[in-house]
Amino acid sequence: MSGELSSANSRHPWDWYVEERWVTHRLADFLPLDEGVTYLDPCCGSGNIVEALAERGHQAFGTDLFERYAGARFLGVHDWMGDQRHLLEASDALSIFFNPPYSRQNGALVRGLAEKCIRRAIEVATHKVAALLPVKWLASKGRYNLFERDHRPSGIYILCERPSMPPGDVIEQLGKRAHDGGKVDFMWVVWDLLAEPLPHAPTFWIPPRAPGRSEDLKLERAA
């Protein structure tokens, strides 16, 4: 999962950074989600994207390299970028929503890791792919081909409220108190695989949540 720490030496060795469920709910508020489609998060971590989609009434499941998700929607340990495909990937109506690892695997730098995960998702999915990424990810010479030549996004959804995305091991220690204000701007990049590519990818700004809701969450974390 892409994280909010900038120092390579301080990053989680597997890029396990945990977004809160509201991050997915806010996307669902602005992006029409397909009915009758299975949603897969192949890097599900603690399962927040899966649970958020399920809370919206969608059939959603998750897999991961590690068993970090205790929910019934966890379909087991699976290497998304490995040679073996999961049975769910053969679904004829599949969307993939995920927070892909950005640059680290077992402590080692893997260049282009998030892009490789996204290209795999576009290959496997039949309907939509939505990837949660830092906004700065858009400005890259190396990813120009992904965006313009190979797979132009159908929409870029910028979160105007910065999400807090601490490492999963910190959450294991501190619980909800680990989420304490975001430091990095994030966005959802969406590919609609059934739609004709547009001349340019439209950009949407998702407004912050109502102030009262944010304050309620702060009090909840402090309890």
CSV table of C-alpha atoms in Angstrom, one decimal:
chain,number,residue,atom,x,y,z
A,1,MET,CA,0.0,0.0,0.0
A,2,SER,CA,1.3,3.5,-0.8
A,3,GLY,CA,2.2,5.4,2.3
A,4,GLU,CA,2.6,8.9,3.7
A,5,LEU,CA,6.2,8.7,4.9
A,6,SER,CA,8.9,10.3,2.7
A,7,SER,CA,12.1,8.8,4.0
A,8,ALA,CA,13.0,5.6,2.3
A,9,ASN,CA,14.7,4.3,5.5
A,10,SER,CA,11.6,4.9,7.6
A,11,ARG,CA,9.1,3.3,5.2
A,12,HIS,CA,7.3,0.1,6.1
A,13,PRO,CA,9.3,-2.8,4.5
A,14,TRP,CA,6.2,-4.0,2.5
A,15,ASP,CA,4.6,-0.5,2.0
A,16,TRP,CA,1.7,-1.4,4.3
A,17,TYR,CA,0.0,1.9,4.8
A,18,VAL,CA,-3.6,1.9,5.9
A,19,GLU,CA,-6.3,4.3,4.6
A,20,GLU,CA,-9.5,4.8,6.6
A,21,ARG,CA,-12.8,3.6,5.2
A,22,TRP,CA,-14.0,7.1,4.5
A,23,VAL,CA,-11.4,7.4,1.7
A,24,THR,CA,-13.3,4.7,-0.3
A,25,HIS,CA,-16.7,6.0,0.8
A,26,ARG,CA,-15.9,9.4,-0.6
A,27,LEU,CA,-14.9,7.9,-4.0
A,28,ALA,CA,-18.2,6.0,-4.0
A,29,ASP,CA,-20.0,9.3,-3.3
A,30,PHE,CA,-18.8,10.7,-6.7
A,31,LEU,CA,-18.1,7.7,-8.9
A,32,PRO,CA,-21.0,5.6,-10.0
A,33,LEU,CA,-20.2,2.0,-9.0
A,34,ASP,CA,-21.4,-0.9,-11.1
A,35,GLU,CA,-24.1,-3.2,-9.8
A,36,GLY,CA,-23.7,-7.0,-10.2
A,37,VAL,CA,-20.0,-6.7,-10.3
A,38,THR,CA,-17.5,-8.4,-7.9
A,39,TYR,CA,-14.9,-6.0,-6.4
A,40,LEU,CA,-11.5,-7.3,-5.5
A,41,ASP,CA,-8.7,-5.6,-3.5
A,42,PRO,CA,-5.6,-7.7,-4.2
A,43,CYS,CA,-3.5,-5.7,-1.7
A,44,CYS,CA,-6.2,-5.5,1.0
A,45,GLY,CA,-4.1,-5.2,4.1
A,46,SER,CA,-6.5,-4.7,6.9
A,47,GLY,CA,-9.5,-4.8,4.6
A,48,ASN,CA,-10.7,-1.3,4.8
A,49,ILE,CA,-11.4,-0.9,1.1
A,50,VAL,CA,-13.2,-4.2,1.0
A,51,GLU,CA,-15.4,-3.4,4.1
A,52,ALA,CA,-16.2,0.1,2.8
A,53,LEU,CA,-17.4,-1.3,-0.5
A,54,ALA,CA,-19.4,-4.0,1.3
A,55,GLU,CA,-21.0,-1.2,3.5
A,56,ARG,CA,-22.2,0.3,0.2
A,57,GLY,CA,-23.9,-3.0,-0.7
A,58,HIS,CA,-21.4,-4.4,-3.1
A,59,GLN,CA,-19.9,-7.8,-3.3
A,60,ALA,CA,-16.3,-7.2,-2.3
A,61,PHE,CA,-13.4,-9.5,-1.3
A,62,GLY,CA,-9.7,-9.1,-0.6
A,63,THR,CA,-6.4,-11.0,-0.9
A,64,ASP,CA,-2.9,-10.1,0.2
A,65,LEU,CA,0.6,-11.4,0.6
A,66,PHE,CA,0.0,-11.6,4.4
A,67,GLU,CA,-3.0,-12.5,6.5
A,68,ARG,CA,-3.7,-9.1,8.1
A,69,TYR,CA,-7.5,-9.0,7.5
A,70,ALA,CA,-9.6,-11.1,9.9
A,71,GLY,CA,-12.9,-10.5,8.1
A,72,ALA,CA,-14.9,-13.1,6.3
A,73,ARG,CA,-14.3,-11.4,3.0
A,74,PHE,CA,-10.6,-12.2,3.1
A,75,LEU,CA,-10.0,-15.0,0.5
A,76,GLY,CA,-6.6,-15.9,1.7
A,77,VAL,CA,-2.9,-15.2,1.1
A,78,HIS,CA,-2.1,-14.6,-2.6
A,79,ASP,CA,0.8,-12.9,-4.4
A,80,TRP,CA,-0.9,-10.5,-6.8
A,81,MET,CA,2.2,-10.0,-8.9
A,82,GLY,CA,3.2,-13.7,-8.8
A,83,ASP,CA,2.8,-16.3,-11.6
A,84,GLN,CA,-0.4,-17.9,-10.1
A,85,ARG,CA,-3.8,-16.3,-10.6
A,86,HIS,CA,-6.5,-16.3,-8.0
A,87,LEU,CA,-9.7,-18.0,-9.0
A,88,LEU,CA,-11.6,-14.8,-8.5
A,89,GLU,CA,-9.6,-13.1,-11.2
A,90,ALA,CA,-11.4,-15.3,-13.8
A,91,SER,CA,-14.7,-13.6,-13.0
A,92,ASP,CA,-16.5,-12.2,-16.0
A,93,ALA,CA,-17.6,-9.1,-14.1
A,94,LEU,CA,-14.7,-7.9,-12.0
A,95,SER,CA,-13.6,-4.5,-10.8
A,96,ILE,CA,-10.4,-3.9,-8.8
A,97,PHE,CA,-10.2,-1.2,-6.2
A,98,PHE,CA,-6.9,-1.0,-4.3
A,99,ASN,CA,-4.2,0.9,-2.5
A,100,PRO,CA,-1.2,-0.7,-4.3
A,101,PRO,CA,2.3,-0.9,-2.8
A,102,TYR,CA,4.3,2.1,-4.0
A,103,SER,CA,8.0,1.2,-4.0
A,104,ARG,CA,9.0,-1.3,-1.3
A,105,GLN,CA,8.9,-5.1,-1.1
A,106,ASN,CA,10.6,-6.9,1.8
A,107,GLY,CA,12.6,-3.7,2.5
A,108,ALA,CA,14.0,-3.5,-1.0
A,109,LEU,CA,13.3,-0.7,-3.5
A,110,VAL,CA,11.2,-1.9,-6.5
A,111,ARG,CA,11.0,0.8,-9.1
A,112,GLY,CA,7.7,1.1,-10.9
A,113,LEU,CA,6.0,-1.2,-8.5
A,114,ALA,CA,2.7,0.7,-8.3
A,115,GLU,CA,2.6,1.0,-12.1
A,116,LYS,CA,3.2,-2.8,-12.5
A,117,CYS,CA,0.3,-3.5,-10.1
A,118,ILE,CA,-2.0,-1.1,-12.0
A,119,ARG,CA,-1.1,-2.6,-15.4
A,120,ARG,CA,-1.9,-6.1,-14.0
A,121,ALA,CA,-5.2,-4.8,-12.6
A,122,ILE,CA,-6.1,-3.4,-16.0
A,123,GLU,CA,-5.2,-6.7,-17.6
A,124,VAL,CA,-7.4,-8.7,-15.1
A,125,ALA,CA,-10.4,-6.5,-14.5
A,126,THR,CA,-13.4,-6.4,-16.8
A,127,HIS,CA,-15.1,-3.2,-15.6
A,128,LYS,CA,-13.3,-0.6,-13.5
A,129,VAL,CA,-9.9,-0.2,-11.8
A,130,ALA,CA,-9.4,2.4,-9.1
A,131,ALA,CA,-6.0,3.0,-7.5
A,132,LEU,CA,-5.3,5.1,-4.5
A,133,LEU,CA,-2.1,7.1,-5.2
A,134,PRO,CA,-0.2,10.2,-4.1
A,135,VAL,CA,-1.2,13.2,-6.3
A,136,LYS,CA,2.5,13.7,-7.2
A,137,TRP,CA,2.3,10.3,-9.0
A,138,LEU,CA,0.8,12.1,-12.0
A,139,ALA,CA,3.9,14.1,-12.7
A,140,SER,CA,6.3,11.5,-14.1
A,141,LYS,CA,8.1,11.1,-17.4
A,142,GLY,CA,8.2,7.4,-16.9
A,143,ARG,CA,4.4,7.0,-16.5
A,144,TYR,CA,3.5,9.1,-19.5
A,145,ASN,CA,3.0,6.0,-21.6
A,146,LEU,CA,0.6,4.5,-19.0
A,147,PHE,CA,-1.5,7.7,-18.9
A,148,GLU,CA,-1.5,8.8,-22.6
A,149,ARG,CA,-0.5,6.0,-24.9
A,150,ASP,CA,-1.6,2.7,-23.2
A,151,HIS,CA,-4.4,3.3,-20.7
A,152,ARG,CA,-5.7,6.9,-20.4
A,153,PRO,CA,-7.7,7.1,-17.1
A,154,SER,CA,-11.4,7.8,-17.3
A,155,GLY,CA,-11.2,10.0,-14.2
A,156,ILE,CA,-8.9,11.5,-11.6
A,157,TYR,CA,-10.5,12.1,-8.2
A,158,ILE,CA,-8.5,14.3,-5.9
A,159,LEU,CA,-9.2,14.0,-2.2
A,160,CYS,CA,-9.2,17.6,-1.0
A,161,GLU,CA,-9.1,16.3,2.6
A,162,ARG,CA,-5.7,14.6,3.2
A,163,PRO,CA,-6.2,11.1,4.4
A,164,SER,CA,-4.2,9.8,7.4
A,165,MET,CA,-2.4,6.7,6.3
A,166,PRO,CA,0.0,5.4,9.0
A,167,PRO,CA,1.9,2.1,8.8
A,168,GLY,CA,-0.1,-0.9,9.7
A,169,ASP,CA,2.2,-2.0,12.5
A,170,VAL,CA,1.7,1.5,14.1
A,171,ILE,CA,-2.0,0.9,14.0
A,172,GLU,CA,-1.5,-2.5,15.6
A,173,GLN,CA,0.2,-0.7,18.5
A,174,LEU,CA,-2.0,2.4,18.8
A,175,GLY,CA,-5.3,1.5,17.3
A,176,LYS,CA,-7.4,4.3,15.9
A,177,ARG,CA,-5.2,6.9,17.6
A,178,ALA,CA,-2.6,6.2,14.9
A,179,HIS,CA,-4.7,8.1,12.4
A,180,ASP,CA,-3.9,11.7,13.2
A,181,GLY,CA,-4.0,14.0,10.2
A,182,GLY,CA,-2.7,13.4,6.7
A,183,LYS,CA,0.6,14.8,5.5
A,184,VAL,CA,0.4,13.9,1.8
A,185,ASP,CA,-2.2,14.7,-1.0
A,186,PHE,CA,-3.9,11.6,-2.4
A,187,MET,CA,-6.2,10.8,-5.3
A,188,TRP,CA,-8.1,8.0,-6.8
A,189,VAL,CA,-7.1,7.2,-10.4
A,190,VAL,CA,-9.9,5.3,-12.2
A,191,TRP,CA,-10.0,3.4,-15.4
A,192,ASP,CA,-13.4,2.4,-16.9
A,193,LEU,CA,-12.5,-0.5,-19.1
A,194,LEU,CA,-15.9,-0.6,-20.8
A,195,ALA,CA,-15.9,3.1,-21.9
A,196,GLU,CA,-14.3,4.6,-24.9
A,197,PRO,CA,-11.1,6.6,-24.0
A,198,LEU,CA,-11.7,10.3,-23.7
A,199,PRO,CA,-9.4,12.9,-25.3
A,200,HIS,CA,-8.2,13.9,-21.8
A,201,ALA,CA,-8.7,12.4,-18.4
A,202,PRO,CA,-11.3,14.5,-16.5
A,203,THR,CA,-10.3,15.7,-13.0
A,204,PHE,CA,-12.7,15.9,-10.1
A,205,TRP,CA,-12.1,17.4,-6.7
A,206,ILE,CA,-13.7,15.5,-3.8
A,207,PRO,CA,-14.5,18.0,-1.1
A,208,PRO,CA,-13.6,17.4,2.5
A,209,ARG,CA,-16.1,15.8,4.8
A,210,ALA,CA,-18.4,17.9,6.9
A,211,PRO,CA,-16.5,19.5,9.8
A,212,GLY,CA,-18.7,17.9,12.4
A,213,ARG,CA,-17.9,14.4,11.1
A,214,SER,CA,-14.2,15.0,11.3
A,215,GLU,CA,-14.4,16.3,14.8
A,216,ASP,CA,-16.4,13.2,15.8
A,217,LEU,CA,-13.7,11.0,14.5
A,218,LYS,CA,-11.0,12.9,16.4
A,219,LEU,CA,-12.9,12.4,19.6
A,220,GLU,CA,-13.4,8.7,18.8
A,221,ARG,CA,-9.7,8.2,18.3
A,222,ALA,CA,-8.8,9.9,21.5
A,223,ALA,CA,-11.2,7.8,23.5
